[in-house]
XYZ file of C-alpha atoms in Angstrom:
621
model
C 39.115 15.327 86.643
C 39.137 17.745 83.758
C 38.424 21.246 84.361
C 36.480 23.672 81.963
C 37.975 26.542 80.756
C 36.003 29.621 82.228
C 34.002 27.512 84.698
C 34.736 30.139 87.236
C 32.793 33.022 85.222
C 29.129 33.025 85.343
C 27.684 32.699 82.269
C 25.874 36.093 80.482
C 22.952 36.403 78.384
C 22.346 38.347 75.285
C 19.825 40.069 77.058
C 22.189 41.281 79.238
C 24.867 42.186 76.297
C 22.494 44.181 74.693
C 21.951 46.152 78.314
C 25.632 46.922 78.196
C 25.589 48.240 74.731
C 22.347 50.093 74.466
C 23.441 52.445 77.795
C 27.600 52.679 76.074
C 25.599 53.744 72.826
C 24.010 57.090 75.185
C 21.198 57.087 73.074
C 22.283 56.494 69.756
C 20.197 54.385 67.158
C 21.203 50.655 67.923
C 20.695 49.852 64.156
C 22.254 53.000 63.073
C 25.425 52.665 64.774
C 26.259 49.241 64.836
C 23.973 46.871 62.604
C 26.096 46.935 58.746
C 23.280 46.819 55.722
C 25.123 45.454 53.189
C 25.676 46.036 49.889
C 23.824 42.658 49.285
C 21.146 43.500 50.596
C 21.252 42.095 54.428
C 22.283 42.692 57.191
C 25.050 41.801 59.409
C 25.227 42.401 63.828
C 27.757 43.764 65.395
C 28.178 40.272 66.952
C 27.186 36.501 67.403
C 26.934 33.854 69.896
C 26.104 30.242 69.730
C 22.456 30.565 69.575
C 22.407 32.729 66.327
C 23.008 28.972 64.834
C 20.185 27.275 65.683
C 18.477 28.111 62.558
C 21.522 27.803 60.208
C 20.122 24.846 57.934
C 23.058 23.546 56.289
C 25.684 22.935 59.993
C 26.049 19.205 60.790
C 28.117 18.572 57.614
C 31.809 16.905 56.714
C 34.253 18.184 54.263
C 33.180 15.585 50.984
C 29.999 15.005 51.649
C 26.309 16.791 50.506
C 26.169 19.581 50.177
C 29.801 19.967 50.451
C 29.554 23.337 52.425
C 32.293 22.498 54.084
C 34.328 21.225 50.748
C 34.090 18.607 47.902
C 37.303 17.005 49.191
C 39.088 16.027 52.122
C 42.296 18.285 51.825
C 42.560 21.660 51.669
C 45.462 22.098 48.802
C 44.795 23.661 45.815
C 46.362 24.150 42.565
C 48.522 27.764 42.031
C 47.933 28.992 38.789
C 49.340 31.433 36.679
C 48.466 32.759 33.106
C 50.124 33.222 30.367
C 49.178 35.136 27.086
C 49.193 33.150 23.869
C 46.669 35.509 22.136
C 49.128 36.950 19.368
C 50.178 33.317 18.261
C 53.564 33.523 19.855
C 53.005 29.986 21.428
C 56.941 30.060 22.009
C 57.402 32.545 24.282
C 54.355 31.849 26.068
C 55.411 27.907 26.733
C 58.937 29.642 27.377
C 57.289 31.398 30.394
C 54.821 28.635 31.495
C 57.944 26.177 31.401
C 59.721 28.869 33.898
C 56.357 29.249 36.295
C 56.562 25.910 36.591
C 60.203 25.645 37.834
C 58.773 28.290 40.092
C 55.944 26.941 42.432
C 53.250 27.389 39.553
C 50.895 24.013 39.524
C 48.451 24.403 37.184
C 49.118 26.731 34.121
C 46.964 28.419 31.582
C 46.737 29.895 28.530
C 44.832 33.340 27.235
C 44.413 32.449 23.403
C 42.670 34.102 20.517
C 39.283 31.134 20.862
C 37.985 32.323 17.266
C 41.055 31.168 15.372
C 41.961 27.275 15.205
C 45.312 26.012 16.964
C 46.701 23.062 15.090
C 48.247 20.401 16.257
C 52.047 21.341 15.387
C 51.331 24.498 17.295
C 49.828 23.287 20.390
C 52.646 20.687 20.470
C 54.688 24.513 20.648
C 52.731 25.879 23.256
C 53.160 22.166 25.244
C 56.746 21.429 24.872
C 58.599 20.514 28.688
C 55.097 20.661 30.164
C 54.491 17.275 31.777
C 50.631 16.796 30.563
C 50.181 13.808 33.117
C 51.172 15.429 36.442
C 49.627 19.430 35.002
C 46.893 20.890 35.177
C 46.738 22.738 32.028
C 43.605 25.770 31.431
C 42.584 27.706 28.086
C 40.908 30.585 28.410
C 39.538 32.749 25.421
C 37.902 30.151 24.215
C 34.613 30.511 21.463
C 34.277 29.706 18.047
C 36.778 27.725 17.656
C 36.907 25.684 20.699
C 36.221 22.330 19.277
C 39.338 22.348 17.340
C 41.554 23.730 19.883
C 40.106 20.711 22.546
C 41.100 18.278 19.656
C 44.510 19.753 19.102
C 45.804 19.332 22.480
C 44.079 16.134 23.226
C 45.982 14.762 19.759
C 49.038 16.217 21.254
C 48.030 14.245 25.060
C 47.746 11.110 23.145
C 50.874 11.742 20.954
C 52.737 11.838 24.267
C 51.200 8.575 25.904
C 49.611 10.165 28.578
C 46.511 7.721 29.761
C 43.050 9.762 29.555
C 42.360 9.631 33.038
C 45.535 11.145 34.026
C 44.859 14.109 31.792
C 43.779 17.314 33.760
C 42.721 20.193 32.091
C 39.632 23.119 30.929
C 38.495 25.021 28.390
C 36.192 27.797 28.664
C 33.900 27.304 26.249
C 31.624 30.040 27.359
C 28.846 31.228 25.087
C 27.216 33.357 27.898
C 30.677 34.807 28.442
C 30.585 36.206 24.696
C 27.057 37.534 25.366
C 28.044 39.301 28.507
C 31.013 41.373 26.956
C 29.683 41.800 23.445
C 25.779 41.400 23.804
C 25.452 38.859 21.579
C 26.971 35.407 20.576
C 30.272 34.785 18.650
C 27.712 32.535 16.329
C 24.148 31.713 16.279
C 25.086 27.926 16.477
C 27.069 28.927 20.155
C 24.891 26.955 22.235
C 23.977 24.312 19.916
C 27.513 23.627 19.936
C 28.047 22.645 23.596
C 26.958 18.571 23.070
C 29.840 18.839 20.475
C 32.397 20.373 23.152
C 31.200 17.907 25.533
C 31.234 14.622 23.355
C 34.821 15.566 22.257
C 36.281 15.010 25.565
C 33.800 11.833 26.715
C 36.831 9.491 27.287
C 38.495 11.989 29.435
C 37.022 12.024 33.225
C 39.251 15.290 34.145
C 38.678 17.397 31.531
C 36.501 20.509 31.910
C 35.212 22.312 28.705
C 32.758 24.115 29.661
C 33.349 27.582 31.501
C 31.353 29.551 33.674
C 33.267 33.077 34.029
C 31.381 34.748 36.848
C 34.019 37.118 37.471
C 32.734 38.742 34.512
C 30.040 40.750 37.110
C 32.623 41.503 39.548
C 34.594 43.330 36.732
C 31.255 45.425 36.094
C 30.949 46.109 39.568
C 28.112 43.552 41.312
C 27.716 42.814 44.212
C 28.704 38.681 46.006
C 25.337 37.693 45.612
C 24.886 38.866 42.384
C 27.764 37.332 41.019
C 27.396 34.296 43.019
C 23.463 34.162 41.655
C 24.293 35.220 38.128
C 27.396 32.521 37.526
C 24.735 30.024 38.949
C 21.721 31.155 36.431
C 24.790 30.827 33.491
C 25.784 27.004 34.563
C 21.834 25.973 34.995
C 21.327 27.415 31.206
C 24.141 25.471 30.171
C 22.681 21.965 32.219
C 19.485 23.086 30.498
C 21.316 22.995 27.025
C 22.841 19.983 27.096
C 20.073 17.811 28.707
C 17.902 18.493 26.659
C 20.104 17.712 23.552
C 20.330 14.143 25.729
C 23.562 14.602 27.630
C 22.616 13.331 31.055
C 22.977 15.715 34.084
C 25.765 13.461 35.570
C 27.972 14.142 32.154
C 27.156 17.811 31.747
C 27.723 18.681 35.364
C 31.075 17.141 35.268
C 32.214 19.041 32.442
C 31.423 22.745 34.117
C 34.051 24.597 35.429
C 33.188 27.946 37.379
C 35.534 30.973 37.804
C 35.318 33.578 40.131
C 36.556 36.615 41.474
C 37.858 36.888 45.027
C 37.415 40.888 46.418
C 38.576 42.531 49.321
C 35.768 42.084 52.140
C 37.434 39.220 53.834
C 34.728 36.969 55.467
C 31.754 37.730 53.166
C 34.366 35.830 50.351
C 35.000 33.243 52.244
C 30.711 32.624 52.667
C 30.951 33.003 49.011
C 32.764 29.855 48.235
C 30.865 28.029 50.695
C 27.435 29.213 50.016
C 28.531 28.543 46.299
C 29.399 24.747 46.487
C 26.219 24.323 48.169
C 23.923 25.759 45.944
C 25.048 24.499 42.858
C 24.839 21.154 44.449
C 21.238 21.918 44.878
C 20.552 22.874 41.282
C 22.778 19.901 39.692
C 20.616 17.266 41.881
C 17.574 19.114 40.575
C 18.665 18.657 36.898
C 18.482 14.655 38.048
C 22.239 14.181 38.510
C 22.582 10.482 41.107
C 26.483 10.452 40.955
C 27.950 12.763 43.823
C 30.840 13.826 41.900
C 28.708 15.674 39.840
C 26.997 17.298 42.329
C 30.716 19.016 43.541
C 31.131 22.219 42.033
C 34.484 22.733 40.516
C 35.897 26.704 41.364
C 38.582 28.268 39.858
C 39.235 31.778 42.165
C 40.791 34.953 40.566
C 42.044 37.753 42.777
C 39.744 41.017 41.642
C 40.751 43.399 38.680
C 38.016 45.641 39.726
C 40.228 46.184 42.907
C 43.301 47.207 41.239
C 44.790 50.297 40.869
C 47.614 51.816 38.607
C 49.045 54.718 41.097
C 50.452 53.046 44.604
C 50.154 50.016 42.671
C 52.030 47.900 45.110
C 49.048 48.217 47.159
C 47.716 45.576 44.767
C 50.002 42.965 46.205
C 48.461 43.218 49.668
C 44.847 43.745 48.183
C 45.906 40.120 46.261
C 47.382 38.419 49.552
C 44.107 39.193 51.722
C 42.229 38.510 48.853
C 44.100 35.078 48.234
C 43.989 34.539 51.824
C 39.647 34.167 51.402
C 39.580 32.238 48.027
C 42.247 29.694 50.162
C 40.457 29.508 53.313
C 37.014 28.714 51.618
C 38.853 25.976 50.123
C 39.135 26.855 45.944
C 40.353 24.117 43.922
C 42.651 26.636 41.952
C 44.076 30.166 41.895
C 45.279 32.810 40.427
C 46.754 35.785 42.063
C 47.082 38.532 39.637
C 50.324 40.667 39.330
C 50.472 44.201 41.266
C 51.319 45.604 37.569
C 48.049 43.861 35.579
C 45.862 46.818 35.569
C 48.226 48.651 32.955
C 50.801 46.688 31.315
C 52.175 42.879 30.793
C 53.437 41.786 33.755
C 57.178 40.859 34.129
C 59.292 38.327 35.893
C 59.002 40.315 39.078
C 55.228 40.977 39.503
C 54.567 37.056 38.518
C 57.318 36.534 40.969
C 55.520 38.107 43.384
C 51.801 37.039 42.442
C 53.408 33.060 42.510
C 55.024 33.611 45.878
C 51.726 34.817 47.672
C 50.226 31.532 46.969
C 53.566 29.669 48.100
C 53.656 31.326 51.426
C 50.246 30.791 51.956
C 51.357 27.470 51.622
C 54.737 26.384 53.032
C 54.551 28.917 55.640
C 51.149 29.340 57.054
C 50.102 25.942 56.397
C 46.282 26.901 54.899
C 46.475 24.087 53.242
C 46.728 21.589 56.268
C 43.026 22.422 57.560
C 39.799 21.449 55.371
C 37.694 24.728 56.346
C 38.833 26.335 59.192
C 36.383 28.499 59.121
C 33.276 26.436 60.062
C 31.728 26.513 63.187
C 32.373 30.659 63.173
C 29.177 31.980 64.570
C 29.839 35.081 61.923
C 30.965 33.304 59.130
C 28.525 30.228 59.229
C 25.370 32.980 59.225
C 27.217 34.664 56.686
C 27.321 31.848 54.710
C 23.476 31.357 55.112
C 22.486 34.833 54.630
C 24.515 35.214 50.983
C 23.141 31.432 50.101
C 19.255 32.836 51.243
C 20.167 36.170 48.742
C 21.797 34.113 45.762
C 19.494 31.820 45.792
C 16.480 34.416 45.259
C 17.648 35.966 43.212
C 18.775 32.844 40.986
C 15.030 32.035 41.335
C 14.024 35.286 39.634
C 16.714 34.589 36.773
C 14.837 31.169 36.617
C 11.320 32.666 36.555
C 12.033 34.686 33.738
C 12.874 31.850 31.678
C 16.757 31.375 32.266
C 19.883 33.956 31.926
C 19.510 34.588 28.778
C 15.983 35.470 28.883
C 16.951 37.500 31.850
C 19.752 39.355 29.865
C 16.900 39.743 26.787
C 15.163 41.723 29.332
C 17.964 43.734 30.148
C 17.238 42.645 34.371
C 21.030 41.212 35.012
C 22.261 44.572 33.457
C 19.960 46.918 35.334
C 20.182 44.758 38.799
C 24.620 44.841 38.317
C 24.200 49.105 37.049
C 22.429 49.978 40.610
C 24.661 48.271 42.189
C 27.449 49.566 40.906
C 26.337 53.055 40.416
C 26.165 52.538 44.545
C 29.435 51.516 44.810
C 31.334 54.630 42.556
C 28.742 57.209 44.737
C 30.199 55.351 47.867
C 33.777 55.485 46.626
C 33.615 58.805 45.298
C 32.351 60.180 48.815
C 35.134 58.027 50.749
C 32.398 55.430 52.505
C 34.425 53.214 50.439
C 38.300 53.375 50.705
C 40.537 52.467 47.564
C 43.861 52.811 49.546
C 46.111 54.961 47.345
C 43.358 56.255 45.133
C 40.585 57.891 47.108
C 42.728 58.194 50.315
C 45.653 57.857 52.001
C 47.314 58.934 48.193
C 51.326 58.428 47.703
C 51.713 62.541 47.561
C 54.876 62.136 45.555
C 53.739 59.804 43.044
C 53.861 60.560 39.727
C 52.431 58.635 36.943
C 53.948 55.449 36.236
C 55.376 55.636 32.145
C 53.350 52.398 31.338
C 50.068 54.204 32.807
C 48.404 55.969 29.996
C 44.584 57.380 29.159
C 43.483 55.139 27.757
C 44.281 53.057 31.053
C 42.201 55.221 33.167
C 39.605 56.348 31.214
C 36.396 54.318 32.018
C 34.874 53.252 28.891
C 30.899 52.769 28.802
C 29.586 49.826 27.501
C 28.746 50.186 23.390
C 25.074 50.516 22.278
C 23.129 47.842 21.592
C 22.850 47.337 17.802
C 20.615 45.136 15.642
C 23.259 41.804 15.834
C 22.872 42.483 19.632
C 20.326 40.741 21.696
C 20.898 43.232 25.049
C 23.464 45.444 26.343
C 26.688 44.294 27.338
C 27.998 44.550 31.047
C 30.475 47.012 31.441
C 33.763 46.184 32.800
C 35.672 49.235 34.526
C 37.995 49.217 37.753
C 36.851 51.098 40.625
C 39.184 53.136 41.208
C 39.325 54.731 37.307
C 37.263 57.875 38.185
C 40.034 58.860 40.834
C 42.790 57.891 38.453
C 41.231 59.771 35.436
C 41.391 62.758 37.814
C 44.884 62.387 38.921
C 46.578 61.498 35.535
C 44.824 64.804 34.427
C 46.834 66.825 36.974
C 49.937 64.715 36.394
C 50.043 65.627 32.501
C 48.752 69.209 32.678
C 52.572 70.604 33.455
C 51.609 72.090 36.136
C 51.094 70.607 40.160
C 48.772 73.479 41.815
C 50.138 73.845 45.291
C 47.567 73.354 48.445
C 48.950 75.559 51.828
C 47.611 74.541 54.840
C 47.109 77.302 57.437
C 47.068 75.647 60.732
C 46.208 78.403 63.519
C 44.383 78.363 66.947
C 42.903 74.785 68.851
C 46.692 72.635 68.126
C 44.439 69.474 68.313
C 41.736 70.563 65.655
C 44.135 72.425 63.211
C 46.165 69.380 62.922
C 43.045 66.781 62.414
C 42.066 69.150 59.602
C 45.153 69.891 58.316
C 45.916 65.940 57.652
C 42.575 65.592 57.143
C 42.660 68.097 54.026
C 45.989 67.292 52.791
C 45.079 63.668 51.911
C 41.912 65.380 50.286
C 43.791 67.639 47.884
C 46.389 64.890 47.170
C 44.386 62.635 45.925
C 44.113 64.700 43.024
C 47.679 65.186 42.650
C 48.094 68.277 44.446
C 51.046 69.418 46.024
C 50.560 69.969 49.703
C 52.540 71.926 52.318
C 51.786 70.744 55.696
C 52.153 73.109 58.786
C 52.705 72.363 62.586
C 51.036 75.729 63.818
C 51.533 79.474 62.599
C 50.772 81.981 65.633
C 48.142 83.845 63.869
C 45.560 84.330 60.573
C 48.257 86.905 59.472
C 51.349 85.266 59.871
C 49.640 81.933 58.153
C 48.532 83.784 54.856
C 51.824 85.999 54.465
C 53.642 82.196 54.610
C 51.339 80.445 51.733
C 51.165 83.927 49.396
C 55.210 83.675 49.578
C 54.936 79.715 48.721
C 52.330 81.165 45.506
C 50.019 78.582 46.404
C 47.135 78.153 44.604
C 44.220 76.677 47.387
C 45.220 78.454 51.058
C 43.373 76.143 53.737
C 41.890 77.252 57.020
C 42.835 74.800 59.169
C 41.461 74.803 62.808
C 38.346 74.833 64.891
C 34.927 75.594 64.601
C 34.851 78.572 66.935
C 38.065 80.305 65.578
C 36.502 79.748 61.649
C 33.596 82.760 62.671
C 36.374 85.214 62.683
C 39.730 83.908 61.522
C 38.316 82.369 58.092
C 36.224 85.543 57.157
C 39.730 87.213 57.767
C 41.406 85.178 55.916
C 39.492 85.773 52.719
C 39.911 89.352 53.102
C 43.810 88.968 53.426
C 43.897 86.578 50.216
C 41.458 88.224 47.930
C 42.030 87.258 44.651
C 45.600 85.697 44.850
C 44.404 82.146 45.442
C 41.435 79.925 46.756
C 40.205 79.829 50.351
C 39.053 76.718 51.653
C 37.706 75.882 55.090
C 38.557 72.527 56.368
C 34.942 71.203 58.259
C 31.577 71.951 58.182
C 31.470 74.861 61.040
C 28.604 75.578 62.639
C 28.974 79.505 61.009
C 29.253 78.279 57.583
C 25.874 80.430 56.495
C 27.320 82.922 58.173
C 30.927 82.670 56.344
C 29.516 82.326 53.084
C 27.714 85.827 53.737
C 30.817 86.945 53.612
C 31.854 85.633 50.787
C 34.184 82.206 51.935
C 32.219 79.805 50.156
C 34.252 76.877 50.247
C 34.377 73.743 52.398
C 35.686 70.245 52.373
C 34.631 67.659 54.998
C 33.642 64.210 55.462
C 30.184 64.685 54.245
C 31.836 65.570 50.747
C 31.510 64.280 47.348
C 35.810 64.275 46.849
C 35.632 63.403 43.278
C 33.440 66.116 42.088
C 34.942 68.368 44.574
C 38.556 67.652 43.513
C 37.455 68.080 39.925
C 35.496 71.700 40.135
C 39.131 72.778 41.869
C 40.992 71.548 38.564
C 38.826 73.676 36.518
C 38.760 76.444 38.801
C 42.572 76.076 38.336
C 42.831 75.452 34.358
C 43.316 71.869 34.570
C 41.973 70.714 31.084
């Protein structure tokens, strides 16, 4: 007879969960404490149980099937793609190092071209040489004006070769909506006219994708999931719009889309992403009177976040793209592309691709995610997830809709406003440390120096560019999030001069060393020198030490009840030779600022505008 695991415990209610909880939380506010409001606008408990599915509408599903939640295939492989940059015309070196990616692990290669400028045939046949067309995957990105030709190039080069159309596996991003979200307006006024004629040119070629829906493009300005996820959905139902009615069925168009997005760092909210994702864009293709169910599977390329990187501790970005791999995986992409550690601020090399290839190929051969089709499902957390950012995208898609379509929506300046609050909410949050960039906003490298390849122009957030008359709304406006830290540091780091933070540690040994590590990750992050201290026996002995290191910022490092006296000393010992800072918010701070100590750091603070008033106290220009 077969036992049940656990049989032996009695079973316990959520009623009598929350019991425990509310009397551990003493008090505190229940929704305050533990319930997260997301940036997407829900929220998320602290923890889930079996019943929290019995209103999850889309469970009961198979991997292949409607509305392929739980994947549009029954495998979980994918294809590992890496990019290569053809956009100067050098199609030789950038086959040379496609060729080589190959040999490598990659399985699906692209190329970054100029799309305005026609590729003949003699020079895709360059850019194609040693690359086995029938057993690739090969991707163009860059694509616009020009995209018709370029399709016919490397089909004539296909055909040349005797591979059999339905072998042939490739995309091209022909993205018109793309071009409107980076420049505000469209490469051409014929753009979206022009997507029957993309479309037609590939009709005798089942595999080929030439239509390209980059919804990355509102991660790199900073949305939020949903948004993105809602947004990239509006784009691909304005292109199913197009091209039915200019008589290309729903079945045809659908097949031809091709979606990209980015993969961030919040692990399981991703992974809902991709799930939520295939299922509503099943929903919208049926809508548009699709019957075939391959055209109802969405078709998701997954790119590890640029908004994520950063250019100091840069080999951060390798783990930020293994976790972030690890999601786009799991959820079951049919591609990706991990980017290199080194992408933020100069072509990568043979090591960073290295690198970037091999997190994919462990992922693989040695933790065996691609052996289990959604592994995921069934997770209380991640299936309510998954409902929660489908209810959100799918509202907001509505709006898009109600407005006329995206780019009625982008007229109207409403996906530019909706992505601007939300990022404005993100920089506030990572310039007051509720967010963490690791590296950049805390937990610094405090012996970094700038990297040669990292310049200003690198780290300087650019705003997006007015709109003008040829402009039909504002563009988005890409930035990293971590370039109003990095701005700040580089400015230290070129100045010629590293202003030198002394921690006084004195008093409570617990509380002076919580502050002082506390304050020396604050000061480094803007490229400060700090000098750490275990514990100096008095105010006196602690000031003498930092006036003999000339430092320029002395910190008070202990508790609140030996700031009332020891701080206001301090001040008086220091004068004029440097700046006193107290580490905390003390209960006597009105009182310490009577007498003239007037500055603090603590959690509470705003570090970026804090780190940058001490620069200019200091002369850094």
């Amino acid at each position: 007879m077969a036992e049940k695991l656990f049989a032996e415990f009695p079973p316990v209610s959520t009623e009598q969960w929350e019991q425990v909880i509310i009397k551990d939380l003493k008090g505190a506010d229940y929704e305050k404490k533990l319930v997260w409001r997301t940036q997407e606008g829900f929220s998320v408990r602290p923890y889930y149980r079996a019943e929290n599915l019995k209103d999850v509408k889309h469970l009961g599903g198979v991997p292949g099937t409607f509305p392929y939640v739980r994947g549009t295939k029954d495998n979980n492989d994918w294809l590992i793609r890496q990019d290569y940059c053809a956009h100067d015309g050098d199609y030789a070196r950038a086959n040379a190092e496609a060729v080589d990616g190959l040999k490598k692990g990659v399985t699906s290669v692209g190329f970054c071209i100029d799309g305005e400028k026609a590729v003949s045939q003699e020079q895709m046949k360059t850019l194609l040489k040693g690359i086995d067309l029938g057993k690739t995957e090969v991707n163009f990105t860059g694509c616009c004006c020009a995209s018709v030709d370029i399709v016919k190039a490397f089909l004539a080069v296909a055909e040349a070769e005797g591979v059999k159309p339905g072998e042939l596996r490739a995309s091209f991003d022909y993205d018109p909506l793309r071009v409107l979200n980076q420049k505000g307006a469209f490469c051409s006024d014929k753009s979206m006219e022009r997507l029957k004629e993309v479309v037609e040119a590939v009709k005798e070629y089942p595999h080929v994708r030439v239509i390209g829906v980059e919804a990355y493009a509102f991660n790199d300005a900073g949305a939020t999931i949903v948004q993105e996820l809602a947004f990239g959905l509006a784009m691909g139902s304005e292109y199913l719009s197009k091209l039915t009615d200019a008589g290309v069925s729903a079945d045809e168009a659908a097949k031809r889309i091709k979606f990209t997005f980015a993969v961030g760092s919040t692990y399981f909210m991703e992974i809902a992403k991709f799930r939520a994702a295939r299922m509503l864009w099943a929903n919208v293709v049926a809508a548009y009177g699709a019957q075939k169910e391959c055209s109802k599977k969405i078709k998701v390329h997954a790119v590890t976040s640029e908004w994520n990187q950063t250019v100091y501790d840069a080999y951060v970005n390798m783990l930020r793209g293994t976790t972030e791999a690890m999601s786009a995986t799991i959820a079951g992409v049919d591609s990706l592309e991990v980017l290199p550690f080194d992408y933020a601020f100069r072509a990568p090399g043979e090591f960073s691709n290295r690198i970037a290839r091999n997190a994919q190929i462990i992922l693989k051969e040695e933790s065996h995610f691609d052996k289990v089709v959604d592994p995921s499902a069934g997770s209380y957390y991640v299936e309510n997830l998954t409902e929660s950012i489908a209810d959100a995208a799918w509202a907001l898609f509505g709006k898009v809709e109600g407005m006329g379509g995206y780019i009625e929506a982008f007229k109207a300046s409403f996906v530019q406003n909706a992505i601007k609050e939300s990022s404005s909410k993100r920089d506030k949050n990572i310039a007051t440390r509720r967010e963490t960039i690791l590296g950049t906003n805390q937990y610094p490298n405090f012996t970094e120096k700038a990297d040669k390849d990292i310049t200003l122009e690198v780290v300087t957030r650019k705003p997006a560019p007015e709109v003008t008359g040829e402009m039909i709304g504002a563009p988005l406006e890409k930035y990293r999030g971590a370039q109003a830290f990095e701005a700040m540091r580089f400015k230290t780091d070129k100045s010629g001069r590293q202003p030198v933070a002394f921690m006084v540690t004195y008093g409570n040994l617990a509380m002076c060393r919580a502050r002082a590590q506390f304050a020396c990750n604050f000061f480094a992050v803007a490229g400060f020198k700090v000098v750490d201290n275990n514990r100096f026996s008095s105010v006196e002995e602690g000031v003498k030490a930092a006036l003999d290191a000339k430092a320029d910022i002395i910190v008070a490092c202990s508790s609140d009840d030996e700031y009332a006296e020891g701080a206001a000393m301090m001040a008086d010992l220091v004068g004029d030779k440097a700046i006193v800072v107290v580490a905390g918010e003390p209960a006597c701070k009105e009182e310490l600022i009577a007498k003239g100590v007037v500055n603090f750091i603590s959690v509470k603070s705003n570090v970026l505008e804090t780190l940058k008033d001490y620069q200019t106290k200091l002369g850094i220009k």
